[in-house]
mmCIF file with all atom_site columns, C-alpha atoms in Angstrom:
data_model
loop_
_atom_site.group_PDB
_atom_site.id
_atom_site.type_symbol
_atom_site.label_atom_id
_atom_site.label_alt_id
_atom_site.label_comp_id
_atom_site.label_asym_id
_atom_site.label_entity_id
_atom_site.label_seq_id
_atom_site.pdbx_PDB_ins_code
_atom_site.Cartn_x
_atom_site.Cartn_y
_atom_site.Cartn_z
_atom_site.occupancy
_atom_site.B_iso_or_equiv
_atom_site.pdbx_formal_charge
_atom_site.auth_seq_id
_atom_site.auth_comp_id
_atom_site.auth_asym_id
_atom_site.auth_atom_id
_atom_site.pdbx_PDB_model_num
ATOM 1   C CA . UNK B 1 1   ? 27.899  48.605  89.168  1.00 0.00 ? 582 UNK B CA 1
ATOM 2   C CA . UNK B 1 2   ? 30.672  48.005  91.578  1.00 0.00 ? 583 UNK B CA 1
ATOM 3   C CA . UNK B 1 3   ? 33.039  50.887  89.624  1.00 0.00 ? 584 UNK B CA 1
ATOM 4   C CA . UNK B 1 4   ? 30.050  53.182  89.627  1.00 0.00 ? 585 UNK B CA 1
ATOM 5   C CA . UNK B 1 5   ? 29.417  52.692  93.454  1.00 0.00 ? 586 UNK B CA 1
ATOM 6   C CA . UNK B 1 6   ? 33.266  53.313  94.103  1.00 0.00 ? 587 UNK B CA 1
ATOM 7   C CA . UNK B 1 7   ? 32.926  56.403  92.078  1.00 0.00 ? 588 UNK B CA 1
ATOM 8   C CA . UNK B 1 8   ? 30.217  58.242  94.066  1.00 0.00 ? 589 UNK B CA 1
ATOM 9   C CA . UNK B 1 9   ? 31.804  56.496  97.682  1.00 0.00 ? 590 UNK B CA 1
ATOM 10  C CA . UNK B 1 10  ? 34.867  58.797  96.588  1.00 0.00 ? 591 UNK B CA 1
ATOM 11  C CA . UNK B 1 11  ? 32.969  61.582  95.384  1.00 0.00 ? 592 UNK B CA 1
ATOM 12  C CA . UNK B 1 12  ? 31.153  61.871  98.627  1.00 0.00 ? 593 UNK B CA 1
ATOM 13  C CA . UNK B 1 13  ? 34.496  61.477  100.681 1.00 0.00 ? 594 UNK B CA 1
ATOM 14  C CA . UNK B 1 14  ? 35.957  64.146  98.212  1.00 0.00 ? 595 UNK B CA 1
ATOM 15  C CA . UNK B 1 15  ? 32.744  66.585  99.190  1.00 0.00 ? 596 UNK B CA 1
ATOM 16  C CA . UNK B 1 16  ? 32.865  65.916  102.627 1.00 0.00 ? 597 UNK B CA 1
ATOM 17  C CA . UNK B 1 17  ? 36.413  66.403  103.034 1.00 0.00 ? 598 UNK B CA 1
ATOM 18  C CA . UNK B 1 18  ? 36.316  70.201  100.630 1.00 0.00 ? 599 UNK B CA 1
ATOM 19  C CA . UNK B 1 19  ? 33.197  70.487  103.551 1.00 0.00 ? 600 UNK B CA 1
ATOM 20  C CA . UNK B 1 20  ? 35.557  70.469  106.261 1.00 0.00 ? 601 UNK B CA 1
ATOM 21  C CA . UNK B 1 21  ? 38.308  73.043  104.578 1.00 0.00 ? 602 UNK B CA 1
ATOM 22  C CA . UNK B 1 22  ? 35.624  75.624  103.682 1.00 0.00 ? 603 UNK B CA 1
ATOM 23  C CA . UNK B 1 23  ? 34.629  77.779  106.481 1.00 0.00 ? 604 UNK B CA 1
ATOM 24  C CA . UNK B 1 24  ? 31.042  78.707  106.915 1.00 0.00 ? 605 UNK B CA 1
ATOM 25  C CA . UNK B 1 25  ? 30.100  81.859  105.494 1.00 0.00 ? 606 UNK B CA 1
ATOM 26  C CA . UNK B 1 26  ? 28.939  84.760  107.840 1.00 0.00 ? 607 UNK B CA 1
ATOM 27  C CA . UNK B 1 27  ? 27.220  87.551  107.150 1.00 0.00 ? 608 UNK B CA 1
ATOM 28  C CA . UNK B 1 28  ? 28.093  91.254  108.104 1.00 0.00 ? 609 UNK B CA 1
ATOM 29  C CA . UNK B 1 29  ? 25.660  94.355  108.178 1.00 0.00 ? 610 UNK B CA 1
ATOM 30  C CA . UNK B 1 30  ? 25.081  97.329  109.581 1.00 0.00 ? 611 UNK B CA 1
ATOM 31  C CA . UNK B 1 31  ? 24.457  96.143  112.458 1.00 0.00 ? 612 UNK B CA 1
ATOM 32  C CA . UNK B 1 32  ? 27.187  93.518  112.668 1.00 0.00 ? 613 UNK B CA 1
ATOM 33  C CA . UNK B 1 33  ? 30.041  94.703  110.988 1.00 0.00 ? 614 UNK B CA 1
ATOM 34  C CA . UNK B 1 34  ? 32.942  92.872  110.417 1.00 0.00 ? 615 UNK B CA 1
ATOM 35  C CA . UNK B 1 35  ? 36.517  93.314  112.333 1.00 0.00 ? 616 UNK B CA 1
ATOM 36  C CA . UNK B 1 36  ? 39.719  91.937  111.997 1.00 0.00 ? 617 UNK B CA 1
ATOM 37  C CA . UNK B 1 37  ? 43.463  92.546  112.227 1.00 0.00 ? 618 UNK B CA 1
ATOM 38  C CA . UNK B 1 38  ? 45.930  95.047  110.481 1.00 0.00 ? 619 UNK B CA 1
ATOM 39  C CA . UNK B 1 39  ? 49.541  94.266  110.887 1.00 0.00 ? 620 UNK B CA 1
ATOM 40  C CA . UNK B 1 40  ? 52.114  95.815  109.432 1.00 0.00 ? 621 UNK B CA 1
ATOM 41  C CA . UNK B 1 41  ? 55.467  94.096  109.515 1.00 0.00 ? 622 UNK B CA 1
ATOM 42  C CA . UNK B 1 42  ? 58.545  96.413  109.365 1.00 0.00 ? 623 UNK B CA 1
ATOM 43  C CA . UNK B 1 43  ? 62.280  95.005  109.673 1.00 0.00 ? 624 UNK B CA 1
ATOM 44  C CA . UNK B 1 44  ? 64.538  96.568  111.984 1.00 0.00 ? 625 UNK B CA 1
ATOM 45  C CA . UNK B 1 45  ? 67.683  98.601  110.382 1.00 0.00 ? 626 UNK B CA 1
ATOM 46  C CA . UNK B 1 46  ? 69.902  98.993  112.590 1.00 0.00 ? 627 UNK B CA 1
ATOM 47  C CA . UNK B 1 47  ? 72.305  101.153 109.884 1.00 0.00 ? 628 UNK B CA 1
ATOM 48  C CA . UNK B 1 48  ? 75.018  103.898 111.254 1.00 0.00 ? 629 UNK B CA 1
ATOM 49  C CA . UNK B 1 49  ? 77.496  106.214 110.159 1.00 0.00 ? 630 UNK B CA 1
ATOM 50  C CA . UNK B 1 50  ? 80.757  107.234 111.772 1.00 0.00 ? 631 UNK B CA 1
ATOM 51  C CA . UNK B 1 51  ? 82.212  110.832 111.600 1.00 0.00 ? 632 UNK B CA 1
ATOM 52  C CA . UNK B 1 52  ? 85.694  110.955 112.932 1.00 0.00 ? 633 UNK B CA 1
ATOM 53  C CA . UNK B 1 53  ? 86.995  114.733 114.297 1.00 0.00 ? 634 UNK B CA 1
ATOM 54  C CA . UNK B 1 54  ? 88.302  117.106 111.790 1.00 0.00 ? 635 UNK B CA 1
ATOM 55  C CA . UNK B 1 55  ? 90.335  115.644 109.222 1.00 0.00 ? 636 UNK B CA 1
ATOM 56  C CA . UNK B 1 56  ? 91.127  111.938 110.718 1.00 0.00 ? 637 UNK B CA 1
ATOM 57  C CA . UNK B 1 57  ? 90.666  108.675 109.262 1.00 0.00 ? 638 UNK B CA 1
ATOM 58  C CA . UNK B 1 58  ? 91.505  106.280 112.110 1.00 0.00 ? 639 UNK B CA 1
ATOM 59  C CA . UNK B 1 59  ? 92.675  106.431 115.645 1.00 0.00 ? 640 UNK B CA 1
ATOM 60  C CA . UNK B 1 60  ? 96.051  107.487 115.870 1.00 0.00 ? 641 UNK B CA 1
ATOM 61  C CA . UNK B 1 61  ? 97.550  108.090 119.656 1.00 0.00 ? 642 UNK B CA 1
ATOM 62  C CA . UNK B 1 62  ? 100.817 109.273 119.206 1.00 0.00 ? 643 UNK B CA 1
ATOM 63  C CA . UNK B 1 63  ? 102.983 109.099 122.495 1.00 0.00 ? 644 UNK B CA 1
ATOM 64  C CA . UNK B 1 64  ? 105.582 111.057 123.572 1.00 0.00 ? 645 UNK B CA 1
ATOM 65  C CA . UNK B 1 65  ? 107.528 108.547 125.617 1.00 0.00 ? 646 UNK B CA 1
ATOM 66  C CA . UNK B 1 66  ? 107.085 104.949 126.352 1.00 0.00 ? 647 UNK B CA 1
ATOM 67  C CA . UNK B 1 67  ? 105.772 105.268 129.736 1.00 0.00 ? 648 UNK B CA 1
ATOM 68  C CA . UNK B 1 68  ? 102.044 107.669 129.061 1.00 0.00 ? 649 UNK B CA 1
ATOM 69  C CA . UNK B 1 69  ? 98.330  107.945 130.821 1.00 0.00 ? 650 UNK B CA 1
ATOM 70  C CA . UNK B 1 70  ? 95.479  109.570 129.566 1.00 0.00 ? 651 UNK B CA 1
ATOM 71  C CA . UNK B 1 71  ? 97.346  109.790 125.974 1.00 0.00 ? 652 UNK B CA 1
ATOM 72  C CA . UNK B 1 72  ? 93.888  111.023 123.614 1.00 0.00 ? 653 UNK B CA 1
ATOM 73  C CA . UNK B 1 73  ? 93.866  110.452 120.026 1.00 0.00 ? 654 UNK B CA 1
ATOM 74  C CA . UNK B 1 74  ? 94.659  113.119 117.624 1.00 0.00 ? 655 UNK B CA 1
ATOM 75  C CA . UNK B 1 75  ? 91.847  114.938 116.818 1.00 0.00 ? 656 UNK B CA 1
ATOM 76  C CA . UNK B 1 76  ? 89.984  114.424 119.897 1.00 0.00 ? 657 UNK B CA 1
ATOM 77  C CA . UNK B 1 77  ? 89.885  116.926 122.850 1.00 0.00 ? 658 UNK B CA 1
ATOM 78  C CA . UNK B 1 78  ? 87.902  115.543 125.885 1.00 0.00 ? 659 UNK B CA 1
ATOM 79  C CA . UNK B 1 79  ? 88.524  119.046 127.587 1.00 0.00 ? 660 UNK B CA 1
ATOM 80  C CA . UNK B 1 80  ? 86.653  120.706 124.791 1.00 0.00 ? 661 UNK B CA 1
ATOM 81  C CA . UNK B 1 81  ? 83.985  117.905 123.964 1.00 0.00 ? 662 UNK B CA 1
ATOM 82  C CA . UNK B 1 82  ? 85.297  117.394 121.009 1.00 0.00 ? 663 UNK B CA 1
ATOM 83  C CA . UNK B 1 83  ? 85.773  113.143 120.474 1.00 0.00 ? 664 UNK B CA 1
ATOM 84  C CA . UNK B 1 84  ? 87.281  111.283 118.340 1.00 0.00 ? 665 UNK B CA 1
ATOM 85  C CA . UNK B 1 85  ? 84.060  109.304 116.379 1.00 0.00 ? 666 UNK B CA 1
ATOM 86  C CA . UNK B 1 86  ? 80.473  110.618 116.763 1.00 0.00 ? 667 UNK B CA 1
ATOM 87  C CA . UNK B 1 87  ? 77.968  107.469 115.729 1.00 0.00 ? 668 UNK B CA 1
ATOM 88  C CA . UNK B 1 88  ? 74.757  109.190 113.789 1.00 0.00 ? 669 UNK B CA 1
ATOM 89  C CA . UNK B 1 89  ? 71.820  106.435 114.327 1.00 0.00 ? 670 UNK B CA 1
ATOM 90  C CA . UNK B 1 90  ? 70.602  106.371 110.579 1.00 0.00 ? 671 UNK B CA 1
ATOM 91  C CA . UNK B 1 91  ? 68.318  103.340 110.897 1.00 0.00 ? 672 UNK B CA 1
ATOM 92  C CA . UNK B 1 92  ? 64.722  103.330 112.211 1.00 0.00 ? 673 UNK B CA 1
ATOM 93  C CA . UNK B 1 93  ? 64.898  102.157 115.807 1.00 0.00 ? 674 UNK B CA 1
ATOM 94  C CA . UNK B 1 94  ? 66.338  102.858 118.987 1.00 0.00 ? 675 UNK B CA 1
ATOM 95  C CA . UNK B 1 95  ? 70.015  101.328 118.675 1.00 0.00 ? 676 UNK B CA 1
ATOM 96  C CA . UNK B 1 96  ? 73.279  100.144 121.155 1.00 0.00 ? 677 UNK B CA 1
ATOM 97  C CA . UNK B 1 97  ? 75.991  100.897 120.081 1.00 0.00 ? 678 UNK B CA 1
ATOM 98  C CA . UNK B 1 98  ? 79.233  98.461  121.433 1.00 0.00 ? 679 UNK B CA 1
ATOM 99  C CA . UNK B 1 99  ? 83.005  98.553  120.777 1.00 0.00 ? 680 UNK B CA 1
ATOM 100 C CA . UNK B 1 100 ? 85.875  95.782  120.653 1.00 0.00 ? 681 UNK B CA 1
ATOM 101 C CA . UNK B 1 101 ? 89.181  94.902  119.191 1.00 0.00 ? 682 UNK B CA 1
ATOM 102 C CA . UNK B 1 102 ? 88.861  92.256  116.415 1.00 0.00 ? 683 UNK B CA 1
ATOM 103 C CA . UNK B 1 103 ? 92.800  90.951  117.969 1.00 0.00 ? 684 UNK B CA 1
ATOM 104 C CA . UNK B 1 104 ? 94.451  91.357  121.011 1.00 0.00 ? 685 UNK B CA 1
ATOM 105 C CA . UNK B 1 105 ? 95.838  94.892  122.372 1.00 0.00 ? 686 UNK B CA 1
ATOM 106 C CA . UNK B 1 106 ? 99.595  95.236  122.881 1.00 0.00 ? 687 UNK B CA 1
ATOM 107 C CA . UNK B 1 107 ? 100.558 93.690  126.548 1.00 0.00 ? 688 UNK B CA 1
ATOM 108 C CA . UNK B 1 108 ? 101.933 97.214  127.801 1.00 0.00 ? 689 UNK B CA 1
ATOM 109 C CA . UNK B 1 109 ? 98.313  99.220  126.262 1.00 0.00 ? 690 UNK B CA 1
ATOM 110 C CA . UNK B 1 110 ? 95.087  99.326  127.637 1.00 0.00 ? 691 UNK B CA 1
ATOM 111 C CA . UNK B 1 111 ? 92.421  101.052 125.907 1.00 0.00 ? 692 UNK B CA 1
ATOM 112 C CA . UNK B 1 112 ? 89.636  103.111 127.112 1.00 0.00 ? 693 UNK B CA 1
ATOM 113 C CA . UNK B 1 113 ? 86.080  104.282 125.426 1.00 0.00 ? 694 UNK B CA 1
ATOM 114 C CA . UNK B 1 114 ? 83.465  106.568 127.005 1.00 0.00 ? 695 UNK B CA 1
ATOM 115 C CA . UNK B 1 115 ? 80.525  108.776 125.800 1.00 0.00 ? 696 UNK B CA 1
ATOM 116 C CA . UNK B 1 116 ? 81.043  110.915 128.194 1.00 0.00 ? 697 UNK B CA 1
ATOM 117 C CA . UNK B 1 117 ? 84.304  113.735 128.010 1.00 0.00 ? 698 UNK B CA 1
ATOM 118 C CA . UNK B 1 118 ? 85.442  112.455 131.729 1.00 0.00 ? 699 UNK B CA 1
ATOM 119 C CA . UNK B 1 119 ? 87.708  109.614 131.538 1.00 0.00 ? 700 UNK B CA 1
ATOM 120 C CA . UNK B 1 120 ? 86.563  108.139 134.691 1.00 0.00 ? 701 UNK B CA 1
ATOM 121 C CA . UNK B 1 121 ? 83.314  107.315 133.076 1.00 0.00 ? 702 UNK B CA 1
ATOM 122 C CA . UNK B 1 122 ? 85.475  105.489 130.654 1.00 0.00 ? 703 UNK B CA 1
ATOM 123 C CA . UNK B 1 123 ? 85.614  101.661 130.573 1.00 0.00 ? 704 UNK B CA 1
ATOM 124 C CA . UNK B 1 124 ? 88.193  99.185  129.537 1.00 0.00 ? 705 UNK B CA 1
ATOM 125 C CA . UNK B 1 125 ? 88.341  96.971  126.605 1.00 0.00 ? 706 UNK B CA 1
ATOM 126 C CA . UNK B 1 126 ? 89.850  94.425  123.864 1.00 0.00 ? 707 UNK B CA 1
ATOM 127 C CA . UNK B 1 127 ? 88.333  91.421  122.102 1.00 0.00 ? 708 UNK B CA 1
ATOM 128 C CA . UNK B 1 128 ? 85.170  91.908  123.873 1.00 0.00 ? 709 UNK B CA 1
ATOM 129 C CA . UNK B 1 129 ? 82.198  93.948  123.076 1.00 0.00 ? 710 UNK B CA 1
ATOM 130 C CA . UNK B 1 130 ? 81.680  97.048  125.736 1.00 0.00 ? 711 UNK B CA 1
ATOM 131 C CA . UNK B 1 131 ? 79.055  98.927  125.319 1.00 0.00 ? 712 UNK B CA 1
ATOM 132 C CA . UNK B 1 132 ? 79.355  102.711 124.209 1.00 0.00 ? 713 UNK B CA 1
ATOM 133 C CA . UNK B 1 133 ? 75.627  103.972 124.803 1.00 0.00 ? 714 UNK B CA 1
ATOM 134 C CA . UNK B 1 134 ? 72.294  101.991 124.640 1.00 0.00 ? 715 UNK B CA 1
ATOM 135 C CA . UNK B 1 135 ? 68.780  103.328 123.478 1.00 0.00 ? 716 UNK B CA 1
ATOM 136 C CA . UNK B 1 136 ? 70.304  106.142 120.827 1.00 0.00 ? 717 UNK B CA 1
ATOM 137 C CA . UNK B 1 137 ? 67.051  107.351 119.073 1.00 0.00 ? 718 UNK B CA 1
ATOM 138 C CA . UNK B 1 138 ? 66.737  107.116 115.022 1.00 0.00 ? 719 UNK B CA 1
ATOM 139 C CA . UNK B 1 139 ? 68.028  110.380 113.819 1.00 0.00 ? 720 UNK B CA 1
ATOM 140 C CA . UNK B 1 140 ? 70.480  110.686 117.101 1.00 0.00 ? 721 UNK B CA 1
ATOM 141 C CA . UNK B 1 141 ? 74.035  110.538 117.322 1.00 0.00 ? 722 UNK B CA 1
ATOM 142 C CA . UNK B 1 142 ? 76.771  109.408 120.027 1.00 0.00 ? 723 UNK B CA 1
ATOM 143 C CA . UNK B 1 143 ? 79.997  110.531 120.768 1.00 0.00 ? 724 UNK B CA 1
ATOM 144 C CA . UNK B 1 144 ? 82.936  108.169 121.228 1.00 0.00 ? 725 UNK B CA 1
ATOM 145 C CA . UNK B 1 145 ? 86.035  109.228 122.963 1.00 0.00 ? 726 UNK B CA 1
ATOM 146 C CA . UNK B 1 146 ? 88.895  106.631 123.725 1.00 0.00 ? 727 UNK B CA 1
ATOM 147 C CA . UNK B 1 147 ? 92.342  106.879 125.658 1.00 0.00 ? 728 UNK B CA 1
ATOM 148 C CA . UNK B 1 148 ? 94.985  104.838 126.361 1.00 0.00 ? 729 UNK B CA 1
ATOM 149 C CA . UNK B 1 149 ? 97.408  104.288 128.670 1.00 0.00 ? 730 UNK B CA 1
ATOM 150 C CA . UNK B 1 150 ? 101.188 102.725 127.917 1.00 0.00 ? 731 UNK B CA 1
ATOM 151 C CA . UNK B 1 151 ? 103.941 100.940 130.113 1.00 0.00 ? 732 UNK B CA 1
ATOM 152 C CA . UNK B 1 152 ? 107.138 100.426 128.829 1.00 0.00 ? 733 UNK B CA 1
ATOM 153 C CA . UNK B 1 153 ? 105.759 100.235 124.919 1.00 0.00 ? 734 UNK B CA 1
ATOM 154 C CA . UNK B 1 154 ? 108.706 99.914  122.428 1.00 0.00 ? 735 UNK B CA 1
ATOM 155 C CA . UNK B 1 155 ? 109.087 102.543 119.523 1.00 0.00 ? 736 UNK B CA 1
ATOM 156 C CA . UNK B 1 156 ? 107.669 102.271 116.186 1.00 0.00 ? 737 UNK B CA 1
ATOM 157 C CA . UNK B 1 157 ? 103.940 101.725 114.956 1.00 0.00 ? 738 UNK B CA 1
ATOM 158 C CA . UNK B 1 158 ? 101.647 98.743  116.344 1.00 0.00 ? 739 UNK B CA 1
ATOM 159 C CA . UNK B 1 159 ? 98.041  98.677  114.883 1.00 0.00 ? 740 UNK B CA 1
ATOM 160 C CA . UNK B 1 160 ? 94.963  96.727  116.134 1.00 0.00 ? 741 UNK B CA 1
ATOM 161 C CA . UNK B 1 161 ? 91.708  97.006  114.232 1.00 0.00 ? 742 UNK B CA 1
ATOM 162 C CA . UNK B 1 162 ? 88.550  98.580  116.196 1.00 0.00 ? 743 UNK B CA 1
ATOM 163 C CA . UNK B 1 163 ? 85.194  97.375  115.639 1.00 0.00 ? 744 UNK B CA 1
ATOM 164 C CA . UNK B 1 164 ? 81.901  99.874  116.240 1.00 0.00 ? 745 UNK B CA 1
ATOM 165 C CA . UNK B 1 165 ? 78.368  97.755  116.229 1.00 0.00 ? 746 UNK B CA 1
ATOM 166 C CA . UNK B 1 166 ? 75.016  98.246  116.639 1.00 0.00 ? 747 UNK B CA 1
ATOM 167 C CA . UNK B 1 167 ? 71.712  96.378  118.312 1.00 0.00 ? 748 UNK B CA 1
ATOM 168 C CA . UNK B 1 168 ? 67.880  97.028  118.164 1.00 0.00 ? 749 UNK B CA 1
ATOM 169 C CA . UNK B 1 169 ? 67.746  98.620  121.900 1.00 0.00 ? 750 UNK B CA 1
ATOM 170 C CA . UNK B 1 170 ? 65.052  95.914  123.621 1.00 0.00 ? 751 UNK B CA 1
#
């Protein structure tokens, strides 16, 4: 008697406890209809292409002496609107877009970047991120003009790696 009483003690703890997970039913009609929630969940892509200017691959600013402002990049031509990298916005949201040096510039370079043709809207930068333009629509592109300016720079070639990347605008 004492297993059987067990039994059914645990069976009725069982059924109250399934009682307590199990929501009441309610029910819905015409004149009560039910309502709830849709959400759809889409991930951000924050994808982008660069185009460089005419035939270039990189950025190549070829001096003429070692002492030079204002030096362009081939293939760019502020004075025509024509930069050197135009950023297409290929994802689904509004994106920034932000440029940097992955290693130090040269001691005698700086390096500009600007979306705008006028160099004096251009800003400085190296290791750290500066931004190019913020809130470029899906479907939208940027353009991306650089300069540099040089001080005493000895001859031959000196490379530095530039990094382009891109945020969900908030």
């Amino acid at each position: 008697m004492k297993k059987i009483g067990k039994i059914s003690a645990l069976a009725i703890s069982v059924m109250i406890a399934i009682s307590g997970i199990v929501s009441t039913a309610i029910a819905y009609d015409a004149d009560n209809p039910w309502t709830g929630t849709v959400k759809w969940s889409i991930p951000s892509d924050t994808s982008f292409t660069v185009t460089f200017a005419g035939t270039e691959t990189q950025v190549n600013f070829t001096a003429s002496s070692a002492t030079e402002n204002l030096i362009e990049p081939s293939g760019q031509d502020a004075s025509s609107n024509t930069p050197i990298i135009t950023i297409e916005n290929t994802g689904n949201a509004n994106l920034n877009f932000s440029c940097n040096l992955t290693s130090a510039k040269p001691s005698w370079a700086t390096i500009k970047v600007s979306n705008q043709s006028d160099h004096t809207t251009a800003t400085e930068f190296d290791t750290t991120l500066v931004l190019i333009n913020e809130s470029v629509p899906a479907g939208s592109s940027t353009p991306m003009y650089l300069w540099t300016n040089i001080t005493n720079a000895p001859a031959g070639d000196t490379t530095r790696t530039l990094q382009i990347e891109s945020e969900a605008a908030s």
